Tab-separated table of C-alpha atoms and ligand atoms in Angstrom:
chain	number	residue	atom	x	y	z
A	15	MET	CA	0.128	0.203	0.011
A	16	LYS	CA	3.156	3.015	1.197
A	17	ARG	CA	4.966	1.504	-2.259
A	18	ILE	CA	0.988	2.333	-4.711
A	19	LEU	CA	1.134	5.389	-2.461
A	20	SER	CA	4.285	6.833	-2.905
A	21	VAL	CA	4.036	5.638	-6.989
A	22	ILE	CA	0.639	7.922	-7.110
A	23	ALA	CA	2.542	11.356	-5.127
A	24	VAL	CA	5.680	10.533	-7.748
A	25	CYS	CA	3.158	10.740	-10.675
A	26	ILE	CA	1.448	13.483	-9.176
A	27	MET	CA	5.074	15.588	-8.901
A	28	ALA	CA	5.644	14.807	-12.401
A	29	ALA	CA	2.210	15.638	-14.117
A	30	LEU	CA	2.549	18.904	-12.057
A	31	LEU	CA	6.322	19.699	-13.305
A	32	ILE	CA	5.250	19.020	-16.988
A	33	SER	CA	2.360	21.080	-16.751
A	34	LEU	CA	4.411	23.981	-14.953
A	35	ALA	CA	7.268	23.335	-17.716
A	36	GLY	CA	4.227	23.357	-20.336
A	37	CYS	CA	3.233	26.765	-19.128
A	38	SER	CA	6.389	28.266	-18.717
A	39	ALA	CA	6.965	27.317	-22.815
A	40	ALA	CA	3.493	28.501	-23.934
A	41	PRO	CA	2.991	31.879	-25.546
A	42	VAL	CA	1.151	34.536	-23.350
A	43	LYS	CA	-1.759	35.836	-24.291
A	44	GLU	CA	0.020	39.267	-25.757
A	45	ASP	CA	2.633	36.776	-27.713
A	46	LEU	CA	-0.475	34.803	-29.237
A	47	ALA	CA	-1.498	38.379	-30.464
A	48	THR	CA	1.385	39.926	-31.999
A	49	ALA	CA	1.808	36.282	-33.640
A	50	ASP	CA	-1.111	36.719	-35.317
A	51	GLU	CA	-1.408	40.324	-36.637
A	52	GLN	CA	2.213	39.820	-37.878
A	53	THR	CA	0.661	36.655	-39.864
A	54	HIS	CA	-2.507	38.644	-40.945
A	55	GLU	CA	-2.752	38.772	-44.286
A	56	GLN	CA	-4.135	41.948	-45.628
A	57	THR	CA	-8.006	41.817	-46.648
A	58	TYR	CA	-8.399	42.942	-50.686
A	59	ALA	CA	-10.722	45.429	-48.460
A	60	GLU	CA	-7.615	46.627	-45.964
A	61	ARG	CA	-5.935	46.816	-49.428
A	62	LEU	CA	-7.938	49.734	-50.741
A	63	GLN	CA	-8.393	51.252	-47.585
A	64	SER	CA	-4.792	51.344	-47.053
A	65	CYS	CA	-4.009	52.455	-50.470
A	66	LYS	CA	-6.738	55.383	-49.947
A	67	LYS	CA	-4.896	56.299	-46.930
A	68	GLN	CA	-1.736	56.532	-48.451
A	69	ILE	CA	-2.807	58.910	-51.503
A	70	GLU	CA	-4.355	60.748	-48.651
A	71	ALA	CA	-0.989	61.218	-47.316
A	72	VAL	CA	0.127	63.193	-50.017
A	73	THR	CA	-2.607	65.740	-51.124
A	74	ASP	CA	-6.719	66.437	-49.782
A	75	PHE	CA	-7.487	66.468	-53.767
A	76	LYS	CA	-10.752	64.652	-54.056
A	77	PRO	CA	-11.589	63.993	-57.446
A	78	ASP	CA	-14.713	63.973	-59.275
A	79	VAL	CA	-13.867	62.413	-62.517
A	80	VAL	CA	-11.237	59.740	-63.840
A	81	LEU	CA	-9.594	59.982	-66.532
A	82	VAL	CA	-7.455	56.810	-67.718
A	83	LEU	CA	-5.171	57.077	-70.372
A	84	GLY	CA	-4.555	53.911	-72.065
A	85	THR	CA	-1.066	52.929	-74.775
A	86	GLY	CA	0.189	56.253	-76.072
A	87	LEU	CA	-2.220	58.900	-75.209
A	88	GLY	CA	-0.518	59.622	-71.482
A	89	ASP	CA	1.085	62.884	-73.136
A	90	PHE	CA	-2.637	64.249	-72.384
A	91	ALA	CA	-1.700	64.851	-68.669
A	92	ASP	CA	0.894	66.967	-69.954
A	93	THR	CA	-1.400	69.995	-70.678
A	94	LEU	CA	-3.412	70.023	-67.417
A	95	ASP	CA	-3.259	72.283	-64.338
A	96	VAL	CA	-1.536	69.546	-61.827
A	97	LYS	CA	-2.339	69.326	-58.224
A	98	ALA	CA	-0.531	66.434	-57.288
A	99	LYS	CA	1.535	63.561	-58.774
A	100	ILE	CA	2.418	60.204	-57.075
A	101	SER	CA	3.786	57.070	-59.083
A	102	TYR	CA	2.099	54.005	-58.918
A	103	LYS	CA	5.369	52.209	-57.461
A	104	ASP	CA	5.262	54.961	-54.406
A	105	ILE	CA	1.576	53.325	-53.625
A	106	ASP	CA	2.039	50.646	-51.209
A	107	GLY	CA	-0.708	47.733	-52.238
A	108	TRP	CA	-1.074	49.666	-56.207
A	109	PRO	CA	-0.516	47.488	-58.940
A	110	ASN	CA	2.358	48.595	-61.244
A	111	SER	CA	2.295	49.390	-64.582
A	112	THR	CA	4.559	47.229	-66.888
A	113	ALA	CA	3.232	47.760	-70.613
A	114	PRO	CA	4.316	49.448	-72.743
A	115	LYS	CA	3.443	53.445	-73.134
A	116	HIS	CA	1.703	53.295	-69.427
A	117	ALA	CA	4.157	55.816	-67.463
A	118	GLY	CA	2.798	54.633	-64.153
A	119	ASN	CA	1.595	57.999	-62.641
A	120	LEU	CA	-1.598	58.867	-60.638
A	121	ILE	CA	-2.019	62.813	-61.036
A	122	PHE	CA	-4.957	65.053	-59.927
A	123	ALA	CA	-5.219	68.165	-61.799
A	124	GLU	CA	-8.000	70.756	-62.454
A	125	TYR	CA	-9.900	71.658	-65.236
A	126	ASN	CA	-12.081	74.243	-65.558
A	127	GLY	CA	-12.923	73.709	-61.596
A	128	LEU	CA	-13.450	70.391	-62.339
A	129	LYS	CA	-11.081	67.930	-60.117
A	130	LEU	CA	-9.813	65.021	-62.013
A	131	ALA	CA	-7.954	61.964	-61.482
A	132	VAL	CA	-5.505	61.075	-64.035
A	133	MET	CA	-4.430	57.729	-64.720
A	134	GLN	CA	-1.195	57.914	-66.894
A	135	GLY	CA	-1.316	54.054	-67.788
A	136	ARG	CA	-3.249	51.292	-66.481
A	137	VAL	CA	-2.256	47.378	-65.260
A	138	HIS	CA	-3.760	44.550	-67.574
A	139	TYR	CA	-4.440	40.950	-67.030
A	140	TYR	CA	-2.204	39.600	-69.607
A	141	GLU	CA	0.853	41.192	-66.945
A	142	GLY	CA	-0.213	38.588	-64.239
A	143	TYR	CA	-2.478	40.781	-62.588
A	144	SER	CA	-5.963	39.501	-61.244
A	145	MET	CA	-9.033	41.327	-62.544
A	146	GLN	CA	-9.526	41.885	-59.027
A	147	GLU	CA	-6.152	44.038	-58.943
A	148	VAL	CA	-7.038	45.605	-62.281
A	149	VAL	CA	-9.297	47.475	-61.154
A	150	LEU	CA	-7.818	48.388	-57.457
A	151	PRO	CA	-7.438	52.456	-58.615
A	152	LEU	CA	-10.488	52.962	-59.946
A	153	ARG	CA	-12.346	51.430	-56.442
A	154	VAL	CA	-9.506	53.698	-54.574
A	155	LEU	CA	-10.495	56.440	-56.557
A	156	HIS	CA	-14.403	55.774	-56.188
A	157	LEU	CA	-13.942	55.649	-52.618
A	158	LEU	CA	-12.075	59.311	-52.767
A	159	GLY	CA	-14.784	60.735	-54.136
A	160	ALA	CA	-14.996	60.036	-57.494
A	161	ASP	CA	-18.733	59.251	-59.555
A	162	THR	CA	-17.568	59.739	-63.261
A	163	VAL	CA	-15.135	57.976	-65.302
A	164	ILE	CA	-12.849	58.122	-68.578
A	165	LEU	CA	-11.884	55.075	-70.105
A	166	THR	CA	-9.515	55.363	-73.536
A	167	ASN	CA	-7.448	52.382	-74.845
A	168	ALA	CA	-5.948	51.570	-78.192
A	169	VAL	CA	-8.160	49.155	-79.686
A	170	GLY	CA	-8.180	47.023	-83.426
A	171	SER	CA	-10.976	47.616	-85.513
A	172	MET	CA	-13.136	44.748	-87.246
A	173	ASN	CA	-15.364	46.673	-88.997
A	174	PRO	CA	-14.446	47.239	-92.425
A	175	GLU	CA	-16.308	51.115	-92.003
A	176	PHE	CA	-13.745	52.290	-88.683
A	177	LYS	CA	-10.439	52.901	-90.045
A	178	VAL	CA	-6.937	53.789	-87.953
A	179	GLY	CA	-7.451	57.033	-86.541
A	180	ASP	CA	-10.956	56.732	-86.204
A	181	PHE	CA	-12.373	57.058	-82.455
A	182	VAL	CA	-15.332	54.816	-81.179
A	183	CYS	CA	-17.370	55.935	-78.290
A	184	VAL	CA	-18.056	52.446	-77.044
A	185	ASN	CA	-22.288	52.041	-76.747
A	186	ASP	CA	-21.910	48.753	-75.177
A	187	GLN	CA	-19.342	44.985	-74.503
A	188	ILE	CA	-18.791	42.155	-74.852
A	189	ALA	CA	-16.319	40.792	-71.654
A	190	SER	CA	-17.467	37.498	-72.264
A	191	PHE	CA	-14.337	36.176	-72.564
A	192	VAL	CA	-12.118	37.542	-69.728
A	193	PRO	CA	-13.221	36.452	-65.969
A	194	SER	CA	-15.242	39.404	-64.467
A	195	PRO	CA	-13.370	41.380	-61.442
A	196	LEU	CA	-16.698	40.808	-59.530
A	197	VAL	CA	-15.667	37.556	-59.521
A	198	GLY	CA	-15.340	36.765	-54.926
A	199	GLU	CA	-17.214	37.824	-51.853
A	200	ASN	CA	-18.969	40.864	-52.701
A	201	ASP	CA	-18.011	43.976	-51.196
A	202	GLU	CA	-21.113	45.294	-49.957
A	203	ALA	CA	-19.369	48.548	-49.620
A	204	LEU	CA	-18.912	49.149	-52.750
A	205	GLY	CA	-21.697	47.831	-54.836
A	206	GLU	CA	-24.526	44.880	-54.914
A	207	ARG	CA	-23.831	41.555	-55.565
A	208	PHE	CA	-25.801	41.443	-58.833
A	209	VAL	CA	-25.111	44.058	-61.281
A	210	GLY	CA	-27.236	45.519	-64.278
A	211	MET	CA	-25.087	45.953	-67.226
A	212	THR	CA	-27.452	47.112	-69.611
A	213	ASP	CA	-27.216	50.892	-69.899
A	214	ALA	CA	-23.843	51.036	-68.893
A	215	PHE	CA	-22.325	53.450	-71.106
A	216	ASP	CA	-23.465	57.152	-70.146
A	217	GLN	CA	-25.636	58.209	-72.892
A	218	ASP	CA	-25.025	62.238	-72.598
A	219	MET	CA	-21.567	61.431	-72.537
A	220	GLN	CA	-21.572	59.292	-75.757
A	221	ASP	CA	-23.657	62.139	-77.327
A	222	THR	CA	-21.376	64.825	-76.320
A	223	VAL	CA	-18.272	62.727	-77.517
A	224	LEU	CA	-20.392	61.917	-80.845
A	225	LYS	CA	-21.358	65.748	-81.312
A	226	LEU	CA	-17.804	66.492	-81.051
A	227	GLY	CA	-16.573	64.789	-83.738
A	228	GLN	CA	-19.340	65.923	-86.147
A	229	ASP	CA	-18.398	69.391	-85.136
A	230	LYS	CA	-14.826	69.149	-85.304
A	231	ASN	CA	-14.748	66.884	-88.627
A	232	ILE	CA	-12.877	64.374	-86.519
A	233	PRO	CA	-14.228	60.337	-87.226
A	234	VAL	CA	-16.142	59.307	-84.124
A	235	HIS	CA	-18.677	56.328	-84.620
A	236	SER	CA	-20.376	54.262	-81.783
A	237	GLY	CA	-19.958	50.582	-81.691
A	238	VAL	CA	-19.944	47.771	-79.761
A	239	PHE	CA	-15.994	47.176	-78.094
A	240	LEU	CA	-14.746	43.703	-76.940
A	241	GLN	CA	-12.270	42.685	-74.380
A	242	VAL	CA	-9.778	39.523	-74.441
A	243	THR	CA	-7.070	38.846	-71.876
A	244	GLY	CA	-3.929	38.925	-74.736
A	245	PRO	CA	-1.090	39.734	-74.796
A	246	GLN	CA	-1.250	37.587	-78.523
A	247	PHE	CA	-3.296	39.544	-80.883
A	248	GLU	CA	-5.997	37.163	-82.198
A	249	THR	CA	-6.351	35.074	-84.936
A	250	PRO	CA	-8.149	35.681	-88.196
A	251	ALA	CA	-10.318	32.687	-87.400
A	252	GLU	CA	-11.074	34.512	-83.442
A	253	ILE	CA	-11.617	37.663	-85.123
A	254	ARG	CA	-14.273	36.529	-87.672
A	255	MET	CA	-15.869	34.749	-84.244
A	256	TYR	CA	-15.818	38.374	-82.198
A	257	ARG	CA	-17.302	40.177	-85.725
A	258	SER	CA	-20.011	37.477	-86.061
A	259	LEU	CA	-20.567	37.615	-82.017
A	260	GLY	CA	-21.658	41.774	-83.112
A	261	ALA	CA	-18.605	43.396	-81.722
A	262	ASP	CA	-16.628	46.066	-83.914
A	263	THR	CA	-13.342	47.149	-81.857
A	264	VAL	CA	-11.039	44.318	-79.742
A	265	GLY	CA	-8.558	45.427	-76.812
A	266	MET	CA	-6.921	43.806	-73.821
A	267	SER	CA	-8.608	46.316	-71.319
A	268	THR	CA	-11.819	48.171	-69.978
A	269	GLY	CA	-14.103	45.874	-70.175
A	270	ALA	CA	-13.576	44.681	-66.629
A	271	GLU	CA	-13.056	48.324	-65.368
A	272	VAL	CA	-16.629	49.719	-66.934
A	273	ILE	CA	-17.876	46.425	-65.069
A	274	ALA	CA	-16.338	47.343	-61.434
A	275	ALA	CA	-17.392	51.299	-62.428
A	276	ARG	CA	-20.945	49.905	-62.679
A	277	HIS	CA	-21.180	47.844	-59.425
A	278	MET	CA	-20.155	51.197	-57.654
A	279	GLY	CA	-22.714	53.076	-59.724
A	280	MET	CA	-20.609	55.240	-61.257
A	281	LYS	CA	-21.122	57.059	-65.261
A	282	VAL	CA	-18.986	55.356	-68.016
A	283	CYS	CA	-17.442	56.553	-70.561
A	284	ASP	CA	-15.500	54.490	-72.964
A	285	ILE	CA	-13.506	55.759	-76.280
A	286	ASN	CA	-11.632	53.566	-78.143
A	287	ALA	CA	-8.996	54.808	-80.857
A	288	VAL	CA	-8.634	52.469	-83.584
A	289	SER	CA	-4.672	52.082	-83.435
A	290	ASN	CA	-4.792	49.078	-86.529
A	291	MET	CA	-7.294	47.063	-88.650
A	292	ALA	CA	-7.887	43.826	-86.401
A	293	ALA	CA	-6.237	40.601	-87.558
A	294	GLY	CA	-6.788	39.000	-91.001
A	295	MET	CA	-8.516	42.492	-92.132
A	296	GLU	CA	-5.369	43.508	-93.856
A	297	GLU	CA	-3.368	41.644	-95.927
A	298	GLU	CA	-0.134	42.541	-93.719
A	299	GLU	CA	0.207	41.435	-90.373
A	300	PHE	CA	0.338	44.688	-87.873
A	301	THR	CA	2.614	45.326	-84.806
A	302	GLN	CA	2.842	46.942	-81.849
A	303	GLU	CA	5.116	49.176	-82.678
A	304	GLN	CA	2.907	49.896	-85.714
A	305	ILE	CA	0.152	50.277	-83.408
A	306	GLU	CA	2.780	52.416	-80.877
A	307	GLU	CA	3.472	54.927	-84.165
A	308	ASN	CA	-0.625	54.872	-85.450
A	309	MET	CA	-1.587	55.930	-81.887
A	310	THR	CA	0.921	59.035	-81.842
A	311	HIS	CA	-0.757	60.367	-84.961
A	312	SER	CA	-4.197	60.453	-82.903
A	313	ALA	CA	-3.094	61.820	-80.045
A	314	ALA	CA	-4.112	65.471	-81.012
A	315	ASN	CA	-7.727	64.367	-82.327
A	316	PHE	CA	-8.330	62.575	-78.728
A	317	LYS	CA	-6.973	65.831	-77.171
A	318	VAL	CA	-10.133	68.169	-78.722
A	319	LEU	CA	-12.318	65.034	-78.101
A	320	ILE	CA	-11.559	64.959	-74.090
A	321	ASN	CA	-11.146	68.516	-74.373
A	322	GLY	CA	-14.710	68.372	-75.106
A	323	LEU	CA	-16.205	66.207	-72.929
A	324	LEU	CA	-14.463	68.047	-69.645
A	325	ASP	CA	-15.527	71.316	-70.537
A	326	SER	CA	-19.369	69.782	-70.839
A	327	LEU	CA	-18.728	67.707	-67.842
A	328	ALA	CA	-17.465	71.133	-65.797
A	329	GLU	CA	-20.281	72.843	-67.011
A	330	GLN	CA	-22.957	70.494	-65.624
A	331	SER	CA	-21.244	70.809	-62.515
A	332	ASP	CA	-21.211	74.872	-62.316
B	422	LIG	N1	-6.052	43.574	-80.413
B	422	LIG	C1	-5.941	43.546	-79.423
B	422	LIG	N2	-5.611	44.690	-78.613
B	422	LIG	C2	-5.682	45.206	-79.298
B	422	LIG	C3	-5.322	45.743	-80.816
B	422	LIG	C4	-6.029	44.209	-81.170
B	422	LIG	O1	-6.116	43.849	-82.708
B	422	LIG	N3	-4.888	46.647	-80.975
B	422	LIG	C5	-4.666	47.747	-80.185
B	422	LIG	N4	-4.910	46.846	-78.674
C-alpha cells in the first residue's frame, strides 16, 4: 500500500512538473496576438483603404472624374493644371504598370473647375494581375470621391467602316471572354452582388463625344467593344468569330473596368482609338510598334475630344 501511495505521489509530482514546464513554454496571450497580427494577410478591403490613406497623406484632393489614359495617350496629362502627382510604385499595394507606353503615374489635376484623377497608364490582366487588382485603382479613386470615369484605349477594328485614326465611343461591350472583377466575396460597401449591365455606357457622354466628332470633323463612331485577355493578338479566325458575335473593336483592357465602375454606380464613358485593323482584315500583319506609332498620330484629335467632353462635364457641375 505504501508503495502504491508513493508511486501515485511520484506520478502527481511528475504531472505537475510537466504542466509547469508546459506553461512557461506556452506563449502568453499577448504573444499570440502579436503572432496573429504578423501572419494576418491584408484583405482586399483593407488594401483599398490603405491605398486611399496613402494618397490622402500626400494630398487632400477629392476627384470628381477619373480619366484613364491608355497606350500612347498618356501625354494628355501634360496639358493639365497638376495639383499632385504620385508614382504608382510609391503607393504600397497599388499595382504597377509594366506595359509599354504606360507611364504609371496618378495625377490629380483641375480642368475648368472639374477635379480630375488621371491615370497615366493602367495595369492589364495579361501582366499577371488578377482582375480584382486590375480594377483596384478605380475602386480607390471612387472611394476618394469620383463618380464618373472616362476610359480610353487603343483597339483593333474589325468593322471595315472604322479605320485607323478613327475613334469609337463604346455603346455596349462583350466581356464574356475575360474573368469578371466581381467574382469572389462581394464587398457591399462598394456595390451590390448582382449588377445590371444594360445601360452601362452613359448616354449623355456618348452624345457629347459623337457631337464633338461631327463639329470638329473627327471620325467618331458608335460601336461594340470586345475585351480579350491578350497578350497575343487574335487570329483571323477569332476576329471572324468576334465580328459574327456583334463586336466592332477589340482590345486588352476597359471591359473589366466598366464592370467594376458599374458595380460602384459610376457613370462610364469609354473611348476607343483605332490603332490598327484587326488580324486578317488587311494583308500585312500589324505589330505593336505600328500600334504605338499610329497612336502618336491620334493624340491631337484625342485631345480635342477629351477637352470637349471635360468642358461639357465642367459646365454640368457648375
Ligand atoms: N487586338 C487586341 N488588342 C489591341 C489591338 C488588337 O488588334 N490593337 C490594340 N490593342
